[in-house]
Amino acid sequence: MNIFLKELKSHRKSLIFWSIGVFLMVVSGMAKFEAYSSSGQSINEMMADIPKSLRAVLGFSDLDLSKASGYYGMLFLYLLLMATIHAAMLGATIIAKEERDKTSEFLFVKPVSRTTVITAKLLAASVNIVIFNLVTLVSSIILMGHYSHGEDVSGEIAILMAGMFILQVLFMVIGSALAAVKKKPKTAASLATGILLLTYMLSVTIDLNENMEPLKYLTPFKYFEAKNVMVGSGLDVTFVVISVVWITVLSYVTYVFYQKRDLNG
Amino acid sequence: MNVIEIKNLTKTYGKARGITDISFNVEQGEIFGFIGPNGAGKSTTIRTLLSLIYPTSGSATIFGKDCIQFAPEIKKEIGYLPSEVFYYDNMKVKDLLKYSASFYKKDCTKRIKELAEIMDLDLNKKIDDLSLGNKKKVGIVQGLLHEPKLIILDEPTSGLDPLMQQKFFDILEEENKKGATILFSSHILSEVQRLCNRVAIIKEGKIVTVEKISTLKENNYKKLKIETKAPLEKDYFQISGVNKLEVNDNITSFLFRGNINTVMKKIADIEIANLWIEEPDLEEIFMHYYEKEA
């Protein structure tokens, strides 16, 4: 319990900054939508001139941007990127920092098992992730209510956030597993974000090239896409299962490898 | 009863040397010195005992329990002071000590106050702002606040001024009187000589010897210097047990190890002007162990 509280406290400041960041992201995104839609010109016409490849890169290939829901679908991709980067870095550093800051000689000579430490740390990281998710959810619902001109998408937003939460947890354990496995754990955070950007690029590539469709199982960014969720089909069960399997495996890796590792001094 | 039992402990890091086949015991209530130069494997041994790292082969028990399998349980009664102290920077000394105490199921507030007072440590400062010596003091209080039965110290005096060292040694001796066993690792012989009952000497990852400090000195050679009235025959003292025999005119000097009577009889047979017999200090004994195999 003491480790859990200590971790919450030490990540409090960074969580506040990330929360402000994601809130501003929603505000600025929806303000842009307001500007577009009030200009009288249909965004879709304007966007039609943009080449398909650029649309894919910007993340709105199949979305109807004239509607608040479609616009939010595009915004969601950026919110998702932010949330997963936060989660990956958090998962990696919360494990790696004891060795990075050489506080391992303090913590691990205390009468606690490494398993207990990992559990406390992952729980604290999860709380951070939940708060990040809730901040995004609440700001999205409030601002969408303000800008959507009567289109009620709270339900869809909630589902998107559920999907985002699954991916946040997934990237958190990718980070923690890397920190547990790597000999130099302080490089885990950069490697985790590297993997994140790589899988994101893969998802963009898949959008560009339909032949690569089968690769979608390899990139979490393809698991819960706004364009699918927004049309009311909810979260794809296959991908929920895949995510849960990955999360289980990576959590297991985190525990087992951390238990066995020689702590750097 | 042995508080620490180390059996054939080996730790290799890839190709780099760690420790090889280390075995020794630390008995209850003693202050045990663990001595050797930097990089000899002292910290590796200690870090293995604390299960921060795992042995390649061999095992160790603390309080009769395997130091890895029962690590969390054993550590309730261990206090550890690392050679370099690093703490969560953004904390006040007070908060760090409270956090440290929160791991033990007892009230440590009183002991924290006592120790901080003896060590002259300001509890309200931020750890970030402390000097090296003051950080070390935090480490000392942190390692002792739960009144552990086994205190493990890794080069504990670096960064402490002589006055603080003295106070620190006083605390250690007091803890020892109360029943605590102490494993004291150091490369500074004088402090080991002063504090410890027994000592293990480690060199290049291997234990060279484990001895009582007193035996170490007794069983060792004596330095003899003899001044005679007339020059001696060069091989007069060439008997078994004599080493490094040097004869310069009337002065003969050598190292002797063995039955002292044989030398005394030889000396009695000649006319001498002066005689010096010296005990080597621990430093020289230590060097002796190192040079022997170098």
Coordinates of C-alpha atoms in Angstrom, one line a residue:
Chain A
M1 CA 0.0 0.0 0.0
N2 CA 2.8 2.4 0.9
I3 CA 4.5 1.8 -2.5
F4 CA 1.2 2.3 -4.3
L5 CA 0.6 5.6 -2.6
K6 CA 4.2 6.7 -3.1
E7 CA 3.9 6.0 -6.8
L8 CA 0.7 7.9 -7.1
K9 CA 2.3 10.8 -5.5
S10 CA 5.4 10.8 -7.6
H11 CA 3.4 10.6 -10.8
R12 CA 0.8 13.2 -9.8
K13 CA 2.4 16.2 -11.3
S14 CA 3.0 14.5 -14.7
L15 CA -0.6 13.2 -14.7
I16 CA -1.9 16.7 -14.2
F17 CA 0.2 18.0 -17.2
W18 CA -1.0 15.2 -19.4
S19 CA -4.6 15.8 -18.4
I20 CA -4.3 19.5 -19.2
G21 CA -2.7 18.5 -22.5
V22 CA -5.5 16.1 -23.5
F23 CA -8.2 18.5 -22.4
L24 CA -6.6 21.3 -24.6
M25 CA -6.4 18.8 -27.4
V26 CA -10.1 18.2 -27.3
V27 CA -10.9 21.9 -26.9
S28 CA -8.7 22.9 -29.8
G29 CA -9.9 20.1 -32.0
M30 CA -13.5 20.8 -31.5
A31 CA -13.0 24.6 -31.8
K32 CA -11.5 23.9 -35.2
F33 CA -14.6 21.9 -36.1
E34 CA -16.7 24.8 -35.0
A35 CA -14.7 27.1 -37.3
Y36 CA -15.0 24.8 -40.2
S37 CA -18.7 24.1 -39.9
S38 CA -19.6 27.8 -39.3
S39 CA -17.7 28.9 -42.4
G40 CA -20.6 27.5 -44.5
Q41 CA -18.4 25.5 -46.8
S42 CA -18.7 21.8 -46.5
I43 CA -15.5 20.3 -45.0
N44 CA -16.1 17.2 -47.1
E45 CA -15.8 19.1 -50.3
M46 CA -12.6 20.8 -49.1
M47 CA -11.2 17.5 -47.9
A48 CA -12.1 15.8 -51.1
D49 CA -9.2 17.6 -52.8
I50 CA -6.7 16.2 -50.4
P51 CA -5.1 13.0 -51.8
K52 CA -6.2 9.8 -50.3
S53 CA -2.7 9.0 -49.0
L54 CA -2.5 12.2 -47.1
R55 CA -6.0 11.6 -45.7
A56 CA -4.9 8.2 -44.5
V57 CA -1.8 9.7 -42.9
L58 CA -3.9 12.4 -41.1
G59 CA -6.3 9.7 -40.0
F60 CA -9.7 10.6 -41.6
S61 CA -9.9 8.6 -44.8
D62 CA -13.3 7.2 -44.3
L63 CA -14.9 9.7 -41.9
D64 CA -17.6 12.2 -42.6
L65 CA -16.0 15.3 -41.3
S66 CA -19.0 17.5 -41.8
K67 CA -20.6 15.8 -38.8
A68 CA -19.3 16.4 -35.3
S69 CA -19.1 12.6 -34.8
G70 CA -16.9 12.2 -37.9
Y71 CA -14.7 15.0 -36.9
Y72 CA -14.4 13.5 -33.4
G73 CA -13.4 10.3 -35.1
M74 CA -10.4 12.0 -36.6
L75 CA -9.6 13.7 -33.3
F76 CA -9.9 10.4 -31.5
L77 CA -6.8 9.1 -33.3
Y78 CA -4.7 11.9 -31.8
L79 CA -6.2 11.4 -28.4
L80 CA -5.4 7.7 -28.7
L81 CA -1.8 8.5 -29.7
M82 CA -1.4 10.7 -26.7
A83 CA -3.0 8.3 -24.3
T84 CA -0.9 5.3 -25.5
I85 CA 2.3 7.3 -25.5
H86 CA 1.5 8.3 -21.9
A87 CA 0.7 4.7 -21.0
A88 CA 3.8 3.2 -22.7
M89 CA 6.2 5.7 -21.1
L90 CA 4.5 5.4 -17.7
G91 CA 4.6 1.6 -17.8
A92 CA 8.3 1.6 -18.7
T93 CA 9.5 4.3 -16.3
I94 CA 7.5 3.2 -13.3
I95 CA 9.4 -0.1 -13.4
A96 CA 12.7 1.2 -14.7
K97 CA 13.2 4.2 -12.5
E98 CA 14.3 2.3 -9.4
E99 CA 17.4 1.2 -11.2
R100 CA 17.8 4.4 -13.2
D101 CA 17.8 6.5 -10.0
K102 CA 19.6 3.7 -8.1
T103 CA 16.9 3.6 -5.5
S104 CA 16.6 -0.1 -6.0
E105 CA 19.1 -0.5 -3.1
F106 CA 16.6 1.2 -1.0
L107 CA 13.4 -0.4 -2.1
F108 CA 14.5 -4.0 -2.6
V109 CA 16.2 -4.4 0.7
K110 CA 12.9 -3.7 2.4
P111 CA 10.8 -6.7 3.5
V112 CA 8.8 -6.8 0.3
S113 CA 8.9 -9.3 -2.6
R114 CA 9.5 -8.1 -6.1
T115 CA 6.0 -9.3 -7.0
T116 CA 4.5 -7.0 -4.4
V117 CA 6.5 -4.1 -5.8
I118 CA 5.4 -4.8 -9.4
T119 CA 1.8 -5.2 -8.4
A120 CA 1.8 -1.9 -6.5
K121 CA 3.5 -0.1 -9.4
L122 CA 1.2 -1.5 -12.0
L123 CA -1.8 -0.7 -9.9
A124 CA -0.6 2.9 -9.5
A125 CA 0.1 3.2 -13.2
S126 CA -3.4 1.8 -13.9
V127 CA -4.9 4.5 -11.7
N128 CA -3.1 7.1 -13.7
I129 CA -4.4 5.6 -16.9
V130 CA -7.9 5.5 -15.7
I131 CA -7.7 9.1 -14.7
F132 CA -6.3 10.1 -18.1
N133 CA -9.1 8.1 -19.7
L134 CA -11.8 9.7 -17.6
V135 CA -10.4 13.2 -18.2
T136 CA -10.5 12.5 -22.0
L137 CA -14.0 11.0 -21.7
V138 CA -15.5 13.9 -19.7
S139 CA -13.9 16.6 -21.8
S140 CA -15.0 14.9 -25.0
I141 CA -18.6 14.5 -23.9
I142 CA -18.9 18.0 -22.6
L143 CA -17.3 19.6 -25.6
M144 CA -19.1 17.4 -28.1
G145 CA -22.3 18.4 -26.4
H146 CA -21.4 21.9 -26.9
Y147 CA -20.4 21.7 -30.5
S148 CA -22.3 18.8 -32.0
H149 CA -25.5 20.7 -32.7
G150 CA -27.8 18.1 -31.2
E151 CA -26.1 15.0 -32.5
D152 CA -25.8 12.8 -29.5
V153 CA -22.7 10.7 -29.6
S154 CA -22.0 10.2 -25.9
G155 CA -22.6 6.5 -26.2
E156 CA -20.1 6.2 -29.1
I157 CA -17.6 8.3 -27.2
A158 CA -17.9 6.0 -24.2
I159 CA -17.3 3.0 -26.4
L160 CA -14.3 4.6 -28.0
M161 CA -12.9 5.4 -24.6
A162 CA -13.4 1.8 -23.5
G163 CA -11.3 0.8 -26.6
M164 CA -8.8 3.4 -25.7
F165 CA -8.5 2.1 -22.2
I166 CA -7.8 -1.4 -23.5
L167 CA -5.0 0.0 -25.7
Q168 CA -3.7 2.1 -22.8
V169 CA -3.3 -1.0 -20.7
L170 CA -1.8 -2.8 -23.6
F171 CA 0.9 -0.2 -24.1
M172 CA 1.5 0.1 -20.4
V173 CA 2.4 -3.5 -20.1
I174 CA 4.4 -3.3 -23.3
G175 CA 6.5 -0.7 -21.5
S176 CA 6.7 -2.6 -18.2
A177 CA 7.6 -5.8 -19.9
L178 CA 10.4 -4.1 -21.8
A179 CA 11.6 -2.5 -18.6
A180 CA 11.6 -5.9 -16.9
V181 CA 13.4 -7.8 -19.7
K182 CA 16.0 -5.2 -20.8
K183 CA 19.4 -5.2 -19.3
K184 CA 19.5 -1.5 -19.4
P185 CA 15.9 -0.7 -18.3
K186 CA 16.3 3.1 -18.7
T187 CA 16.1 2.6 -22.4
A188 CA 12.8 0.8 -22.1
A189 CA 10.7 4.0 -22.3
S190 CA 12.2 5.1 -25.6
L191 CA 12.0 1.6 -27.0
A192 CA 8.3 1.3 -26.0
T193 CA 7.5 4.6 -27.7
G194 CA 9.5 3.4 -30.7
I195 CA 7.4 0.3 -30.9
L196 CA 4.3 2.5 -30.5
L197 CA 5.2 4.8 -33.4
L198 CA 6.2 1.8 -35.6
T199 CA 2.8 0.1 -35.1
Y200 CA 1.1 3.4 -35.7
M201 CA 3.0 3.8 -39.0
L202 CA 2.0 0.2 -39.9
S203 CA -1.7 1.1 -39.3
V204 CA -1.3 4.1 -41.6
T205 CA 0.4 1.9 -44.2
I206 CA -2.5 -0.5 -44.0
D207 CA -4.9 2.4 -44.7
L208 CA -2.9 3.3 -47.8
N209 CA -2.6 -0.2 -49.2
E210 CA -5.5 -2.5 -49.0
N211 CA -3.4 -5.5 -49.8
M212 CA -1.8 -5.2 -46.4
E213 CA -5.2 -5.6 -44.6
P214 CA -4.2 -9.0 -43.0
L215 CA -1.4 -7.2 -41.1
K216 CA -4.0 -5.3 -39.1
Y217 CA -3.7 -7.9 -36.3
L218 CA -0.1 -6.7 -35.7
T219 CA -1.0 -3.1 -34.9
P220 CA -3.1 -2.1 -31.9
F221 CA -4.1 1.1 -33.8
K222 CA -6.2 -1.0 -36.1
Y223 CA -8.0 -2.7 -33.3
F224 CA -10.7 -0.2 -32.3
E225 CA -10.9 2.4 -35.1
A226 CA -13.3 5.3 -34.8
K227 CA -14.8 4.7 -38.3
N228 CA -16.0 1.2 -37.2
V229 CA -17.1 2.2 -33.7
M230 CA -18.8 5.4 -34.8
V231 CA -21.1 3.5 -37.2
G232 CA -22.5 1.7 -34.2
S233 CA -20.8 -1.7 -34.5
G234 CA -19.1 -1.3 -31.1
L235 CA -15.8 -2.9 -30.2
D236 CA -14.8 -5.9 -32.3
V237 CA -14.8 -8.9 -30.0
T238 CA -11.8 -10.5 -31.9
F239 CA -9.6 -7.6 -31.1
V240 CA -10.8 -7.4 -27.5
V241 CA -9.8 -11.0 -27.1
I242 CA -6.4 -10.4 -28.9
S243 CA -5.8 -7.4 -26.6
V244 CA -6.6 -9.3 -23.5
V245 CA -4.3 -12.2 -24.5
W246 CA -1.5 -9.7 -25.2
I247 CA -2.0 -7.9 -21.9
T248 CA -2.0 -11.2 -20.0
V249 CA 1.1 -12.4 -21.7
L250 CA 3.0 -9.1 -21.2
S251 CA 2.0 -8.8 -17.6
Y252 CA 3.3 -12.3 -17.1
V253 CA 6.5 -11.4 -18.8
T254 CA 6.8 -8.4 -16.6
Y255 CA 6.4 -10.4 -13.4
V256 CA 8.6 -13.4 -14.4
F257 CA 11.5 -11.4 -15.8
Y258 CA 11.5 -8.8 -13.1
Q259 CA 11.6 -11.6 -10.5
K260 CA 14.6 -13.1 -12.1
R261 CA 16.6 -10.1 -13.1
D262 CA 19.8 -8.9 -11.5
L263 CA 19.1 -5.4 -10.3
N264 CA 21.7 -2.9 -11.6
G265 CA 23.4 -1.0 -8.9
Chain B
M1 CA 24.9 -19.9 15.9
N2 CA 25.6 -18.5 12.5
V3 CA 23.6 -15.5 11.3
I4 CA 25.1 -15.6 7.8
E5 CA 26.2 -18.8 6.2
I6 CA 27.7 -18.5 2.7
K7 CA 28.4 -21.7 0.8
N8 CA 30.4 -21.9 -2.4
L9 CA 28.8 -18.7 -3.7
T10 CA 29.7 -17.9 -7.2
K11 CA 28.5 -15.0 -9.4
T12 CA 29.8 -14.4 -12.9
Y13 CA 28.8 -11.5 -15.1
G14 CA 29.3 -12.8 -18.6
K15 CA 33.1 -13.0 -18.9
A16 CA 33.8 -10.4 -16.3
R17 CA 34.8 -11.6 -12.9
G18 CA 32.3 -11.5 -10.1
I19 CA 33.0 -13.8 -7.1
T20 CA 34.2 -17.4 -7.2
D21 CA 33.4 -20.1 -4.7
I22 CA 33.0 -17.8 -1.6
S23 CA 32.3 -19.5 1.7
F24 CA 32.3 -18.0 5.2
N25 CA 30.1 -17.7 8.2
V26 CA 29.2 -14.8 10.4
E27 CA 28.3 -15.7 13.9
Q28 CA 25.6 -14.2 16.0
G29 CA 26.7 -11.1 17.9
E30 CA 30.0 -10.5 16.2
I31 CA 31.2 -7.6 14.1
F32 CA 32.6 -9.3 11.1
G33 CA 34.9 -7.4 8.8
F34 CA 34.9 -8.0 5.0
I35 CA 37.9 -6.5 3.6
G36 CA 39.5 -6.2 0.2
P37 CA 40.4 -3.5 -2.4
N38 CA 37.9 -1.9 -4.7
G39 CA 36.5 -4.4 -7.3
A40 CA 37.5 -7.5 -5.3
G41 CA 33.8 -8.6 -5.0
K42 CA 32.7 -7.2 -1.7
S43 CA 29.6 -5.5 -3.0
T44 CA 28.8 -8.4 -5.3
T45 CA 28.7 -10.7 -2.3
I46 CA 26.6 -8.3 -0.3
R47 CA 24.2 -7.7 -3.1
T48 CA 23.8 -11.4 -3.5
L49 CA 23.0 -11.8 0.2
L50 CA 20.4 -9.1 -0.2
S51 CA 19.0 -10.9 -3.3
L52 CA 19.4 -7.8 -5.4
I53 CA 21.3 -10.1 -7.7
Y54 CA 21.2 -13.9 -7.9
P55 CA 24.1 -16.3 -7.6
T56 CA 25.3 -18.3 -10.6
S57 CA 25.9 -21.2 -8.2
G58 CA 26.2 -21.8 -4.5
S59 CA 23.8 -20.5 -1.8
A60 CA 23.6 -18.4 1.3
T61 CA 21.4 -18.5 4.4
I62 CA 20.6 -15.6 6.7
F63 CA 19.1 -16.5 10.1
G64 CA 19.1 -20.1 8.9
K65 CA 16.9 -19.3 5.9
D66 CA 17.7 -19.3 2.3
C67 CA 18.5 -15.7 1.4
I68 CA 16.6 -15.8 -1.9
Q69 CA 13.6 -18.0 -1.1
F70 CA 12.8 -16.2 2.1
A71 CA 14.1 -12.8 1.1
P72 CA 11.1 -10.6 2.1
E73 CA 10.9 -12.3 5.5
I74 CA 14.6 -12.1 6.3
K75 CA 14.8 -8.5 5.3
K76 CA 12.5 -7.5 8.2
E77 CA 15.5 -7.9 10.4
I78 CA 18.2 -6.6 8.1
G79 CA 19.5 -3.0 8.0
Y80 CA 21.6 -2.1 5.0
L81 CA 23.7 0.9 4.2
P82 CA 25.0 1.0 0.6
S83 CA 28.3 2.5 -0.3
E84 CA 26.6 5.2 -2.3
V85 CA 23.3 6.5 -1.1
F86 CA 20.6 7.4 -3.6
Y87 CA 17.1 8.4 -2.7
Y88 CA 14.0 9.7 -4.2
D89 CA 15.1 13.2 -4.7
N90 CA 11.9 15.0 -4.3
M91 CA 11.4 14.1 -0.7
K92 CA 12.2 15.6 2.6
V93 CA 14.5 13.6 4.9
K94 CA 11.6 13.2 7.3
D95 CA 9.3 11.8 4.6
L96 CA 11.9 9.4 3.3
L97 CA 12.5 8.0 6.7
K98 CA 8.8 7.7 7.3
Y99 CA 8.5 5.9 4.0
S100 CA 11.3 3.6 5.0
A101 CA 9.7 3.0 8.4
S102 CA 6.4 2.2 6.8
F103 CA 7.9 -1.1 5.5
Y104 CA 8.4 -2.4 9.0
K105 CA 5.6 -3.3 11.2
K106 CA 6.7 -1.3 14.2
D107 CA 6.8 2.3 15.3
C108 CA 10.1 3.8 14.5
T109 CA 9.5 7.5 15.2
K110 CA 11.4 7.5 18.5
R111 CA 14.4 5.7 17.1
I112 CA 14.5 8.1 14.0
K113 CA 14.6 11.1 16.4
E114 CA 17.3 9.5 18.5
L115 CA 19.5 8.6 15.6
A116 CA 19.0 12.0 13.8
E117 CA 20.0 13.7 17.0
I118 CA 23.2 11.7 17.5
M119 CA 24.1 12.1 13.8
D120 CA 23.1 15.8 13.8
L121 CA 20.8 15.4 10.9
D122 CA 18.2 18.0 9.9
L123 CA 15.0 16.1 9.2
N124 CA 13.3 19.0 7.4
K125 CA 15.7 19.4 4.6
K126 CA 15.1 18.1 1.1
I127 CA 17.3 15.2 0.2
D128 CA 18.2 17.0 -3.0
D129 CA 19.9 19.8 -1.1
L130 CA 22.0 17.6 1.1
S131 CA 25.8 17.2 0.8
L132 CA 27.3 13.7 0.3
G133 CA 28.1 13.3 4.0
N134 CA 24.6 14.3 5.0
K135 CA 23.1 11.9 2.5
K136 CA 25.2 9.3 4.1
K137 CA 23.8 10.2 7.5
V138 CA 20.3 9.7 6.0
G139 CA 21.5 6.3 4.9
I140 CA 22.7 5.4 8.4
V141 CA 19.4 6.5 10.1
Q142 CA 17.5 4.7 7.3
G143 CA 19.4 1.5 7.8
L144 CA 19.1 1.4 11.6
L145 CA 15.7 2.9 12.3
H146 CA 14.0 -0.4 12.6
E147 CA 16.6 -1.8 15.0
P148 CA 17.6 -4.7 12.8
K149 CA 19.2 -7.9 14.1
L150 CA 21.7 -7.9 11.2
I151 CA 23.4 -4.8 10.0
I152 CA 25.1 -4.9 6.6
L153 CA 27.4 -2.0 5.8
D154 CA 29.1 -1.5 2.5
E155 CA 31.9 1.0 2.8
P156 CA 29.9 2.9 5.3
T157 CA 32.4 5.6 6.2
S158 CA 33.1 7.3 2.9
G159 CA 31.9 10.9 3.0
L160 CA 31.7 11.1 6.8
D161 CA 34.0 13.4 8.7
P162 CA 36.1 11.8 11.5
L163 CA 33.8 13.1 14.2
M164 CA 30.8 11.6 12.5
Q165 CA 32.7 8.4 11.9
Q166 CA 33.3 8.2 15.6
K167 CA 29.7 8.8 16.4
F168 CA 28.7 6.2 13.8
F169 CA 31.1 3.6 15.3
D170 CA 29.7 4.3 18.7
I171 CA 26.2 3.7 17.5
L172 CA 27.4 0.4 15.9
E173 CA 29.1 -0.7 19.0
E174 CA 26.0 0.1 21.0
E175 CA 23.8 -1.9 18.5
N176 CA 26.2 -4.7 18.8
K177 CA 26.0 -4.7 22.6
K178 CA 22.2 -4.9 22.2
G179 CA 22.7 -8.1 20.2
A180 CA 23.0 -7.0 16.6
T181 CA 25.3 -8.8 14.3
I182 CA 27.3 -6.6 11.9
L183 CA 28.8 -7.4 8.6
F184 CA 31.2 -4.5 7.8
S185 CA 32.7 -4.3 4.4
S186 CA 35.6 -1.9 3.9
H187 CA 38.9 -1.3 2.2
I188 CA 40.1 0.8 5.1
L189 CA 42.0 -1.5 7.5
S190 CA 42.2 0.7 10.4
E191 CA 38.5 0.9 10.9
V192 CA 38.1 -2.8 10.5
Q193 CA 40.9 -3.4 13.0
R194 CA 39.2 -1.1 15.4
L195 CA 35.7 -2.5 15.2
C196 CA 35.8 -6.1 14.1
N197 CA 36.3 -9.4 15.9
R198 CA 36.9 -11.5 12.8
V199 CA 37.7 -10.6 9.2
A200 CA 37.4 -12.2 5.8
I201 CA 39.9 -11.0 3.3
I202 CA 38.7 -11.1 -0.3
K203 CA 40.9 -10.8 -3.4
E204 CA 39.9 -11.0 -7.0
G205 CA 36.6 -12.6 -6.2
K206 CA 38.1 -15.2 -3.9
I207 CA 38.3 -15.5 -0.1
V208 CA 42.0 -15.4 0.8
T209 CA 41.5 -16.1 4.5
V210 CA 39.0 -15.8 7.4
E211 CA 40.6 -15.1 10.7
K212 CA 40.2 -13.6 14.1
I213 CA 41.9 -10.2 14.0
S214 CA 44.0 -11.3 17.0
T215 CA 45.1 -14.6 15.4
L216 CA 45.8 -12.8 12.2
K217 CA 48.3 -10.8 14.1
E218 CA 49.6 -13.6 16.3
N219 CA 50.1 -16.2 13.6
N220 CA 51.9 -13.8 11.5
Y221 CA 55.6 -13.0 11.1
K222 CA 57.5 -10.8 13.4
K223 CA 59.9 -8.2 12.2
L224 CA 63.3 -8.5 13.8
K225 CA 66.2 -6.1 13.6
I226 CA 69.4 -6.9 15.4
E227 CA 72.4 -4.7 15.9
T228 CA 75.6 -6.6 16.7
K229 CA 79.0 -5.4 17.9
A230 CA 80.8 -7.1 15.2
P231 CA 79.6 -8.1 11.7
L232 CA 77.9 -11.4 11.6
E233 CA 78.4 -14.3 9.2
K234 CA 75.9 -13.7 6.4
D235 CA 74.0 -16.9 6.8
Y236 CA 74.0 -17.0 10.6
F237 CA 70.2 -16.4 10.8
Q238 CA 69.6 -18.6 7.7
I239 CA 67.2 -21.0 9.6
S240 CA 63.7 -22.2 8.7
G241 CA 61.1 -19.5 9.3
V242 CA 63.3 -16.7 8.3
N243 CA 62.5 -14.5 5.4
K244 CA 63.9 -11.4 3.7
L245 CA 67.2 -11.7 5.5
E246 CA 69.3 -8.6 5.1
V247 CA 72.7 -8.0 6.5
N248 CA 74.3 -4.6 6.4
D249 CA 77.5 -4.4 8.4
N250 CA 76.3 -4.7 12.0
I251 CA 72.6 -4.5 11.3
T252 CA 70.8 -7.7 10.5
S253 CA 67.0 -7.6 9.8
F254 CA 64.6 -10.3 8.7
L255 CA 61.0 -11.5 9.0
F256 CA 60.4 -14.5 11.2
R257 CA 57.5 -16.9 11.4
G258 CA 57.5 -20.0 13.6
N259 CA 58.6 -20.9 17.1
I260 CA 60.2 -17.7 18.5
N261 CA 62.5 -19.7 20.8
T262 CA 64.7 -20.9 18.0
V263 CA 65.5 -17.4 17.0
M264 CA 66.0 -16.3 20.6
K265 CA 68.6 -19.1 21.2
K266 CA 70.5 -18.0 18.1
I267 CA 70.4 -14.4 19.4
A268 CA 71.5 -15.5 22.8
D269 CA 74.7 -17.0 21.4
I270 CA 75.9 -13.8 19.9
E271 CA 77.0 -10.4 21.3
I272 CA 74.3 -7.9 20.4
A273 CA 74.1 -4.2 20.8
N274 CA 70.4 -3.7 20.3
L275 CA 67.3 -5.6 19.4
W276 CA 64.0 -4.6 17.9
I277 CA 61.0 -7.0 17.6
E278 CA 57.9 -5.6 15.9
E279 CA 54.4 -6.8 15.3
P280 CA 53.4 -6.0 11.8
D281 CA 50.3 -3.9 11.7
L282 CA 47.2 -5.2 9.9
E283 CA 48.1 -3.1 6.8
E284 CA 51.3 -5.1 6.4
I285 CA 49.6 -8.4 7.0
F286 CA 47.1 -7.4 4.4
M287 CA 49.7 -6.4 1.9
H288 CA 51.4 -9.7 2.6
Y289 CA 48.2 -11.6 1.6
Y290 CA 48.0 -9.6 -1.6
E291 CA 51.7 -9.7 -2.6
K292 CA 52.0 -13.4 -2.0
E293 CA 49.9 -14.2 -5.0
A294 CA 50.4 -11.2 -7.1

